[in-house]
C-alpha cells in the first residue's frame, strides 16, 4: 500500500501521537513560541545567534550585553538596552538564556553525570545514542584526542548499561540483537584533512582512528553510528565507512550506521549506492549485521544554500520545505522496504513524517520494533515518550559535553527552530493539526 491509500492511517497515527505527546511543558511551550516569533524577525534572529556564539567566551554579563547590543540592528530595542539598566538586564537574561538552552539540549557534561537520566530513559523504553560535543578538529593531536574520548565513552556507557534491566523491546528486532551501547561519532573530528576536492586525503587520515573505534565497538558489543555533516565531507564519510565495514575483520560486527539526508537533491542516488553496497557479496553483502541508515532531512540547510549562492554553484538542497518532506517520505518507504538487509532509523520531529513512516512500516507488514524512531534531546522528548508508549522503538540523540564545545550544535538547533517553515515552528505558531498532518 502506498500513496493516497496510506493517508487515512497516517492521519490516525498522527492524531494518536499528537494526543500522547501533548504540547510539551509550560516552559518548553514558551520557548517554542519565542522561537516561532523569532522566525519572522531575521535581524533579531541573527543578532541572537551571534550572541549565543560568543557567549561562552564572555567573562561577565556586561561583556555579553555589549556584544548583544552591538549585534542588534539600530532601533528602539538597541537604544533601550544601551541604557545602564537595560544593559544589566540584557547581560543577566542573556547568560541565563544560554545556560537554559544548553541544559535543554545537552544531557550532561560527562557520561557519569548523564548516567541517572540514561537509566531513567531506558526504564521508560527509550534508548539513547550519545554524541560527544566538540566537532572542530584542526590538528592531528585533536583528532587523536577525540578518538580517545570516543573510546573512553564507549567504555563508560558499557559500565552504565550494566545496571539496566533487560528489555526485549529495545534489545532486538526482526533482524537480530541490538546493542544497548550506542555512540554517534563525526568523521570530520577524526581528521584535520577534510578537503572537498580530495576526499581520499581525509579518508586515509581518519581511517586508522575510525577502524580502531569500530574494532573497539565490536569488542564490547556496542553500536557505532557515523553522523553526516555538510556536503563537503559527504564523499569522504560515506566511502570511508562503507569501505571499512566491508573489510573481513568487520564481517560479524560491530553494529554500525550511517546517515542519509533527504534535503539533498541526489539523496535517492546515495540510497541506490548504499543498497547496492549492502547487496554486494564482496562488500556489505558479506556482513552478518545489517547496516542501520538514519534518515534525516539535514541540519546544514542554511550553510549549503548560502555557500552555493556565494560561489554561484547549483544549490544541492531542495529550496522548498515541502520538497524535503516529500523526499523524506519517498526515502522512508524505500528504506523500510529494504528491511532486513538495511535497518532504518527515522529521525524527525515532524509528526507527519513520522506518522507516514509508521503507516508505511505497518503496510509493509513489519513488526513495531523493526523500525527505530529517533529524536533529539530537548526537541523531541514528548514525541519520544509518545512513540515508546505506542510500543515503537525509540532512541534519543543525547549530546554530552560542555557549553563551549557545544556551541556549533546549539546554533544548528536554534536555526532549525526559528526557520519559518519548520514543523516545530508551525506547531508553536498555532497551525492546526489537520494542516500539519496533510501530505507535503
Ligand atoms: C536523532 C537525530 C539525529 C540527527 N542526525 C543528523 C545528522 O547526522 N546529520 C544531519 O545533517 N542532521 C541530523 N539531524 C537533524 C535533522 O537533519 C533535521 O535538521 C532536524 O531533525 C529537523 O528536521 P525535522 O524533520 O525534525 O523537522 P521539519 O521541520 O519537518 O524539517 C526541517 C528541515 O527541513 C529542511 N529545510 C528547511 N528549510 C527548507 C527549505 N526552505 N527547503 C527545503 N528544505 C528545508 C532542513 O533539513 C530542516 O532541518 C538529526 C536529527 C535527529 C532527530
Coordinates of C-alpha atoms and ligand atoms in Angstrom, one line a residue:
X1 CA 0.0 0.0 0.0
X2 CA 1.3 3.5 -0.8
X3 CA 0.3 7.0 -1.8
X4 CA -3.2 8.2 -1.1
X5 CA -4.3 4.8 0.3
X6 CA -2.0 5.4 3.3
X7 CA -3.4 8.8 4.1
X8 CA -6.2 7.7 6.5
X9 CA -3.8 5.7 8.5
X10 CA -1.2 8.5 8.5
X11 CA -3.8 10.8 9.9
X12 CA -4.9 8.3 12.5
X13 CA -1.4 7.6 13.7
X14 CA -0.5 11.3 13.7
X15 CA -3.5 12.3 15.8
X16 CA -2.8 9.5 18.3
X17 CA 0.8 10.6 18.6
X18 CA -0.2 14.2 18.9
X19 CA -2.6 13.4 21.8
X20 CA 0.0 11.3 23.6
X21 CA 2.8 13.8 23.1
X22 CA 0.7 16.8 24.3
X23 CA 2.1 20.3 23.8
X24 CA 5.2 19.9 26.0
X25 CA 5.6 21.5 29.4
X26 CA 4.7 25.2 30.0
X27 CA 8.4 26.3 29.8
X28 CA 9.1 24.3 26.6
X29 CA 5.9 25.7 25.1
X30 CA 7.0 29.3 26.0
X31 CA 10.5 28.7 24.5
X32 CA 9.0 27.2 21.3
X33 CA 6.6 30.2 20.9
X34 CA 9.6 32.6 21.3
X35 CA 11.5 30.6 18.6
X36 CA 8.4 30.8 16.4
X37 CA 8.1 34.6 17.0
X38 CA 11.8 35.0 16.1
X39 CA 11.3 33.2 12.7
X40 CA 9.6 36.4 11.4
X41 CA 12.4 38.7 12.6
X42 CA 15.5 37.9 10.7
X43 CA 17.7 40.7 12.0
X44 CA 16.9 40.0 15.7
X45 CA 17.4 36.3 15.0
X46 CA 20.8 36.9 13.5
X47 CA 21.8 39.1 16.5
X48 CA 20.8 36.4 18.9
X49 CA 22.7 33.7 17.1
X50 CA 25.8 35.8 17.0
X51 CA 25.4 36.5 20.8
X52 CA 25.0 32.8 21.5
X53 CA 28.1 32.1 19.5
X54 CA 30.3 34.5 21.6
X55 CA 28.6 33.8 24.9
X56 CA 31.0 31.1 26.2
X57 CA 34.0 33.5 25.6
X58 CA 32.4 36.3 27.6
X59 CA 33.8 36.9 31.1
X60 CA 30.9 38.8 32.5
X61 CA 27.2 39.6 31.9
X62 CA 28.2 43.1 31.0
X63 CA 30.5 41.9 28.2
X64 CA 27.7 39.6 26.9
X65 CA 25.3 42.6 26.9
X66 CA 27.9 44.7 25.0
X67 CA 28.0 42.1 22.2
X68 CA 24.2 41.7 22.1
X69 CA 23.8 45.5 21.8
X70 CA 26.5 45.7 19.1
X71 CA 24.8 42.9 17.0
X72 CA 21.3 44.4 17.2
X73 CA 20.0 46.5 14.3
X74 CA 19.6 50.2 15.1
X75 CA 16.2 50.8 16.7
X76 CA 14.2 51.1 19.9
X77 CA 15.4 47.8 21.3
X78 CA 19.0 48.7 20.8
X79 CA 18.7 52.1 22.4
X80 CA 16.7 50.7 25.3
X81 CA 19.3 48.0 26.0
X82 CA 22.2 50.5 25.7
X83 CA 21.0 52.4 28.9
X84 CA 22.6 51.2 32.1
X85 CA 19.6 49.4 33.4
X86 CA 18.8 47.8 30.1
X87 CA 22.4 46.7 29.7
X88 CA 22.4 45.0 33.1
X89 CA 19.1 43.2 32.3
X90 CA 20.4 42.1 28.9
X91 CA 23.6 40.6 30.3
X92 CA 21.8 38.7 33.1
X93 CA 19.0 37.5 30.9
X94 CA 21.3 36.6 28.0
X95 CA 23.5 34.5 30.3
X96 CA 20.5 32.7 31.8
X97 CA 19.1 32.0 28.3
X98 CA 22.3 30.4 27.1
X99 CA 22.6 28.2 30.2
X100 CA 18.9 27.2 29.9
X101 CA 19.3 26.3 26.3
X102 CA 22.4 24.2 27.0
X103 CA 20.5 22.4 29.8
X104 CA 17.7 21.7 27.4
X105 CA 19.8 20.2 24.6
X106 CA 22.8 18.7 26.4
X107 CA 22.3 15.7 28.7
X108 CA 25.4 16.2 30.9
X109 CA 29.0 17.3 30.9
X110 CA 30.1 13.6 31.1
X111 CA 28.6 10.1 30.8
X112 CA 28.8 9.7 34.5
X113 CA 26.8 12.9 35.1
X114 CA 24.3 11.7 32.5
X115 CA 24.1 8.1 33.8
X116 CA 20.9 8.6 36.0
X117 CA 19.0 10.1 33.1
X118 CA 20.2 7.4 30.7
X119 CA 19.0 4.8 33.1
X120 CA 15.6 6.5 33.6
X121 CA 15.1 6.8 29.9
X122 CA 15.9 3.1 29.4
X123 CA 13.3 2.2 32.1
X124 CA 10.7 4.1 30.0
X125 CA 11.7 2.0 27.0
X126 CA 13.8 4.8 25.4
X127 CA 17.3 4.0 24.3
X128 CA 20.0 6.6 23.7
X129 CA 22.8 7.4 21.3
X130 CA 25.4 9.6 22.9
X131 CA 27.1 12.4 20.8
X132 CA 30.3 13.9 22.1
X133 CA 30.3 17.7 21.6
X134 CA 33.3 19.4 20.2
X135 CA 33.4 19.0 16.5
X136 CA 36.2 21.1 15.0
X137 CA 39.5 19.4 14.6
X138 CA 42.4 21.3 13.2
X139 CA 45.4 19.3 14.3
X140 CA 46.2 15.5 14.4
X141 CA 46.5 15.8 18.2
X142 CA 42.9 17.0 18.4
X143 CA 41.8 14.1 16.1
X144 CA 43.6 11.6 18.4
X145 CA 42.1 13.2 21.5
X146 CA 38.6 13.0 20.0
X147 CA 39.1 9.3 19.2
X148 CA 40.4 8.7 22.7
X149 CA 37.2 10.4 24.1
X150 CA 35.0 8.2 21.9
X151 CA 36.9 5.1 23.1
X152 CA 36.5 6.0 26.7
X153 CA 32.9 7.0 26.3
X154 CA 32.1 3.6 24.8
X155 CA 33.6 2.0 27.9
X156 CA 31.8 4.4 30.3
X157 CA 28.5 3.7 28.5
X158 CA 29.1 -0.1 28.8
X159 CA 29.6 0.3 32.5
X160 CA 26.4 2.4 32.9
X161 CA 24.4 0.0 30.8
X162 CA 25.3 -3.0 33.0
X163 CA 22.9 -1.6 35.6
X164 CA 19.9 -1.5 33.2
X165 CA 17.3 -4.2 33.4
X166 CA 16.8 -6.5 30.4
X167 CA 14.3 -5.0 27.8
X168 CA 13.4 -7.3 25.0
X169 CA 11.6 -4.5 23.1
X170 CA 14.8 -2.4 23.0
X171 CA 17.4 -5.1 22.6
X172 CA 16.3 -6.9 19.4
X173 CA 14.3 -6.6 16.3
X174 CA 13.3 -8.9 13.4
X175 CA 16.9 -8.8 12.2
X176 CA 18.6 -9.8 15.5
X177 CA 20.2 -8.4 18.6
X178 CA 20.5 -4.6 19.1
X179 CA 23.4 -3.3 21.3
X180 CA 22.5 -1.3 24.4
X181 CA 25.5 1.0 24.0
X182 CA 25.2 3.4 21.0
X183 CA 27.6 6.2 20.2
X184 CA 27.3 8.7 17.4
X185 CA 30.6 10.0 16.0
X186 CA 31.8 12.5 13.5
X187 CA 34.4 11.6 10.9
X188 CA 35.5 15.2 10.4
X189 CA 36.5 15.2 14.1
X190 CA 38.9 12.3 13.3
X191 CA 41.0 14.2 10.8
X192 CA 42.1 17.8 10.1
X193 CA 42.3 17.0 6.4
X194 CA 38.8 17.4 5.2
X195 CA 39.2 18.6 1.6
X196 CA 36.0 18.6 -0.6
X197 CA 38.0 18.1 -3.8
X198 CA 40.3 15.4 -2.4
X199 CA 38.1 13.3 -0.1
X200 CA 40.7 10.5 -0.2
X201 CA 43.1 12.6 1.8
X202 CA 40.8 12.9 4.8
X203 CA 39.6 9.3 4.4
X204 CA 43.1 8.0 4.6
X205 CA 43.9 10.2 7.6
X206 CA 40.8 9.2 9.5
X207 CA 40.9 5.6 8.5
X208 CA 43.1 4.2 11.3
X209 CA 41.3 6.0 14.1
X210 CA 37.8 5.0 12.8
X211 CA 39.0 1.4 12.2
X212 CA 40.2 1.3 15.9
X213 CA 36.8 2.7 17.1
X214 CA 34.9 0.1 15.0
X215 CA 37.1 -2.6 16.4
X216 CA 36.6 -1.4 19.9
X217 CA 32.8 -1.2 19.5
X218 CA 32.9 -4.8 18.2
X219 CA 35.0 -6.0 21.2
X220 CA 32.5 -4.6 23.7
X221 CA 29.3 -5.3 21.6
X222 CA 28.4 -1.6 21.0
X223 CA 26.8 0.2 18.0
X224 CA 28.8 3.0 16.3
X225 CA 26.8 5.5 14.3
X226 CA 28.6 7.8 11.9
X227 CA 26.8 11.2 11.7
X228 CA 26.6 13.0 8.4
X229 CA 27.6 16.7 8.2
X230 CA 27.8 19.3 5.4
X231 CA 28.0 18.2 1.8
X232 CA 31.8 19.0 1.5
X233 CA 32.5 15.9 3.7
X234 CA 29.9 13.5 2.4
X235 CA 32.0 11.6 -0.1
X236 CA 34.8 11.2 2.5
X237 CA 32.4 10.0 5.2
X238 CA 30.3 7.7 3.1
X239 CA 33.0 6.0 1.1
X240 CA 35.3 5.6 4.2
X241 CA 32.6 4.0 6.3
X242 CA 31.3 1.6 3.6
X243 CA 34.9 0.6 2.7
X244 CA 35.9 -0.1 6.3
X245 CA 32.8 -2.0 7.1
X246 CA 33.4 -4.2 4.0
X247 CA 36.7 -5.4 5.5
X248 CA 36.8 -9.1 6.5
X249 CA 37.6 -8.0 10.1
X250 CA 34.1 -6.5 10.4
X251 CA 32.1 -9.3 8.8
X252 CA 30.3 -10.2 12.1
X253 CA 30.2 -6.8 13.7
X254 CA 30.1 -4.2 15.1
X255 CA 26.6 -3.0 14.5
X256 CA 27.1 0.3 12.7
X257 CA 25.1 3.0 10.9
X258 CA 25.3 6.0 8.5
X259 CA 23.0 9.0 7.9
X260 CA 21.1 9.8 4.7
X261 CA 20.0 13.5 4.3
X262 CA 16.7 13.8 2.4
X263 CA 17.2 17.6 1.8
X264 CA 19.9 16.8 -0.8
X265 CA 18.5 16.6 -4.3
X266 CA 20.6 13.5 -5.0
X267 CA 19.7 11.6 -1.9
X268 CA 17.9 8.9 -3.9
X269 CA 21.2 8.1 -5.8
X270 CA 23.0 7.9 -2.5
X271 CA 20.5 5.4 -1.3
X272 CA 20.9 3.4 -4.5
X273 CA 24.7 3.3 -3.7
X274 CA 24.0 2.1 -0.2
X275 CA 21.5 -0.6 -1.3
X276 CA 23.9 -1.9 -3.9
X277 CA 26.7 -2.0 -1.3
X278 CA 24.6 -3.9 1.1
X279 CA 23.7 -6.5 -1.6
X280 CA 27.3 -6.9 -3.0
X281 CA 28.8 -10.1 -1.6
X282 CA 32.3 -8.5 -1.9
X283 CA 31.2 -5.5 0.2
X284 CA 28.3 -5.1 2.7
X285 CA 26.7 -8.3 1.5
X286 CA 29.3 -10.3 3.4
X287 CA 28.3 -8.7 6.7
X288 CA 26.1 -10.6 9.1
X289 CA 24.8 -7.5 10.9
X290 CA 22.7 -5.1 8.9
X291 CA 23.8 -1.5 8.4
X292 CA 21.5 1.0 10.0
X293 CA 20.5 4.0 7.9
X294 CA 19.3 7.0 10.0
X295 CA 17.1 9.1 7.7
X296 CA 17.1 12.8 8.5
X297 CA 16.2 15.9 6.5
X298 CA 19.6 17.5 7.1
X299 CA 21.0 20.1 9.6
X300 CA 23.0 22.3 7.3
X301 CA 20.3 23.8 5.0
X302 CA 21.4 27.4 5.6
X303 CA 25.0 26.6 5.2
X304 CA 24.5 24.7 1.9
X305 CA 22.2 27.3 0.4
X306 CA 24.5 30.3 1.3
X307 CA 27.7 28.5 0.2
X308 CA 26.2 27.7 -3.2
X309 CA 24.9 31.3 -3.6
X310 CA 28.3 32.7 -2.7
X311 CA 30.1 30.6 -5.3
X312 CA 27.4 30.6 -8.0
X313 CA 27.1 26.8 -7.7
X314 CA 23.8 24.9 -8.2
X315 CA 22.1 24.6 -4.9
X316 CA 22.4 21.0 -3.7
X317 CA 19.5 21.1 -1.3
X318 CA 15.8 21.4 -2.1
X319 CA 14.6 25.0 -1.9
X320 CA 11.1 24.4 -0.7
X321 CA 10.3 22.7 2.6
X322 CA 7.7 20.5 1.0
X323 CA 10.3 19.1 -1.4
X324 CA 12.4 17.9 1.5
X325 CA 9.4 16.5 3.3
X326 CA 8.3 14.6 0.1
X327 CA 11.8 13.3 -0.4
X328 CA 11.9 12.1 3.2
X329 CA 8.7 10.1 2.6
X330 CA 9.9 8.5 -0.6
X331 CA 13.2 7.5 1.1
X332 CA 11.4 6.3 4.2
X333 CA 9.3 3.9 2.0
X334 CA 12.4 2.7 0.1
X335 CA 14.4 2.1 3.3
X336 CA 11.5 0.3 5.1
X337 CA 11.2 -1.9 2.0
X338 CA 14.9 -2.8 2.3
X339 CA 14.5 -4.4 5.8
X340 CA 16.2 -6.6 7.0
X341 CA 19.1 -6.0 4.5
X342 CA 19.2 -2.5 6.0
X343 CA 17.8 -1.3 9.3
X344 CA 16.0 2.1 9.3
X345 CA 16.0 4.8 11.9
X346 CA 13.5 7.6 11.2
X347 CA 14.9 10.7 12.8
X348 CA 12.4 13.6 12.7
X349 CA 10.2 15.7 15.0
X350 CA 7.7 16.3 12.2
X351 CA 4.6 14.3 13.2
X352 CA 3.6 13.9 9.5
X353 CA 7.0 12.5 8.5
X354 CA 7.0 10.1 11.5
X355 CA 3.3 9.1 11.1
X356 CA 4.0 8.4 7.4
X357 CA 6.9 6.1 8.2
X358 CA 4.8 4.2 10.9
X359 CA 2.0 3.7 8.4
X360 CA 4.5 2.6 5.7
X361 CA 6.0 0.0 8.1
X362 CA 2.6 -1.3 9.1
X363 CA 1.6 -1.6 5.4
X364 CA 4.9 -3.5 4.7
X365 CA 4.0 -6.0 7.4
X366 CA 6.9 -5.1 9.7
X367 CA 6.6 -5.6 13.4
X368 CA 6.6 -2.4 15.5
X369 CA 10.2 -2.9 16.7
X370 CA 11.6 -3.3 13.2
X371 CA 11.9 0.4 12.6
X372 CA 13.6 2.7 15.0
X373 CA 12.4 6.3 15.6
X374 CA 14.9 8.8 16.8
X375 CA 14.5 12.3 18.4
X376 CA 16.9 15.0 19.6
X377 CA 17.1 15.6 23.4
X378 CA 15.3 18.9 24.1
X379 CA 13.3 19.0 20.9
X380 CA 11.6 15.6 20.6
X381 CA 11.3 14.4 24.3
X382 CA 7.5 14.4 24.3
X383 CA 7.3 12.7 20.8
X384 CA 9.9 10.1 22.0
X385 CA 7.7 9.3 25.1
X386 CA 4.6 9.0 22.9
X387 CA 6.4 6.7 20.4
X388 CA 7.6 4.5 23.3
X389 CA 4.1 4.4 24.7
X390 CA 2.8 3.2 21.3
X391 CA 5.2 0.2 21.6
X392 CA 7.5 1.6 19.0
X393 CA 11.3 1.5 19.3
X394 CA 12.6 4.9 20.2
X395 CA 16.1 6.4 20.7
X396 CA 17.1 9.8 21.9
X397 CA 20.2 11.5 20.5
X398 CA 21.8 13.0 23.5
X399 CA 24.9 15.3 23.3
X400 CA 27.4 15.1 26.1
X401 CA 29.9 17.9 26.9
X402 CA 30.2 21.5 27.9
X403 CA 28.5 24.6 26.5
X404 CA 31.7 25.9 24.9
X405 CA 32.2 22.7 22.9
X406 CA 28.5 22.6 22.1
X407 CA 28.1 26.0 20.5
X408 CA 28.0 24.8 16.9
X409 CA 25.4 22.2 17.9
X410 CA 23.3 24.7 19.8
X411 CA 23.3 27.2 16.9
X412 CA 22.2 24.4 14.5
X413 CA 19.3 23.6 16.8
X414 CA 18.4 27.3 17.0
X415 CA 18.5 27.7 13.2
X416 CA 16.1 24.7 12.9
X417 CA 13.7 26.0 15.5
X418 CA 13.5 29.5 14.1
X419 CA 13.1 28.5 10.4
X420 CA 9.8 29.8 9.2
X421 CA 8.5 26.5 7.7
X422 CA 9.9 24.1 10.2
X423 CA 7.4 21.7 11.7
X424 CA 8.1 22.8 15.3
X425 CA 7.8 26.5 14.4
X426 CA 4.5 25.9 12.6
X427 CA 3.1 23.9 15.5
X428 CA 4.3 26.6 18.1
X429 CA 2.7 29.2 15.8
X430 CA -0.7 27.5 16.2
X431 CA -1.1 25.7 12.8
X432 CA -4.0 23.2 13.1
X433 CA -3.2 19.5 13.4
X434 CA -5.1 18.7 10.3
X435 CA -2.8 21.0 8.3
X436 CA 0.3 19.7 10.0
X437 CA -0.7 16.2 9.0
X438 CA -1.6 17.0 5.4
X439 CA 0.5 15.5 2.6
X440 CA 3.5 17.7 1.8
Ligands
LIG1 C1 18.1 11.7 16.1 C2 18.5 12.7 15.1 C3 19.8 12.7 14.6 C4 20.2 13.6 13.6 N1 21.4 13.4 13.0 C5 21.7 14.3 12.0 C6 22.9 14.1 11.2 O1 23.7 13.2 11.4 N2 23.2 14.9 10.2 C7 22.3 15.9 9.8 O2 22.6 16.7 8.9 N3 21.2 16.2 10.6 C8 20.9 15.4 11.6 N4 19.7 15.6 12.3 C9 18.9 16.8 12.1 C10 17.9 16.7 11.0 O3 18.6 16.7 9.8 C11 17.0 17.9 11.0 O4 17.7 19.1 10.9 C12 16.0 18.0 12.1 O5 15.6 16.8 12.6 C13 14.8 18.8 11.6 O6 14.1 18.1 10.7 P1 12.6 17.6 11.1 O7 12.1 16.5 10.1 O8 12.6 17.2 12.5 O9 11.7 18.9 11.0 P2 11.0 19.6 9.8 O10 10.5 20.9 10.4 O11 10.0 18.8 9.2 O12 12.1 19.9 8.7 C14 13.1 20.9 8.9 C15 14.2 20.5 7.9 O13 13.8 20.7 6.6 C16 14.8 21.2 5.8 N5 14.5 22.5 5.3 C17 14.4 23.7 6.0 N6 14.1 24.7 5.2 C18 14.0 24.2 4.0 C19 13.6 24.8 2.7 N7 13.4 26.1 2.5 N8 13.6 23.9 1.6 C20 13.9 22.6 1.7 N9 14.2 22.0 2.9 C21 14.2 22.8 4.0 C22 16.0 21.2 6.7 O14 16.7 20.0 6.6 C23 15.4 21.3 8.1 O15 16.3 20.9 9.1 C24 19.3 14.6 13.2 C25 18.0 14.7 13.8 C26 17.6 13.8 14.7 C27 16.2 13.9 15.3

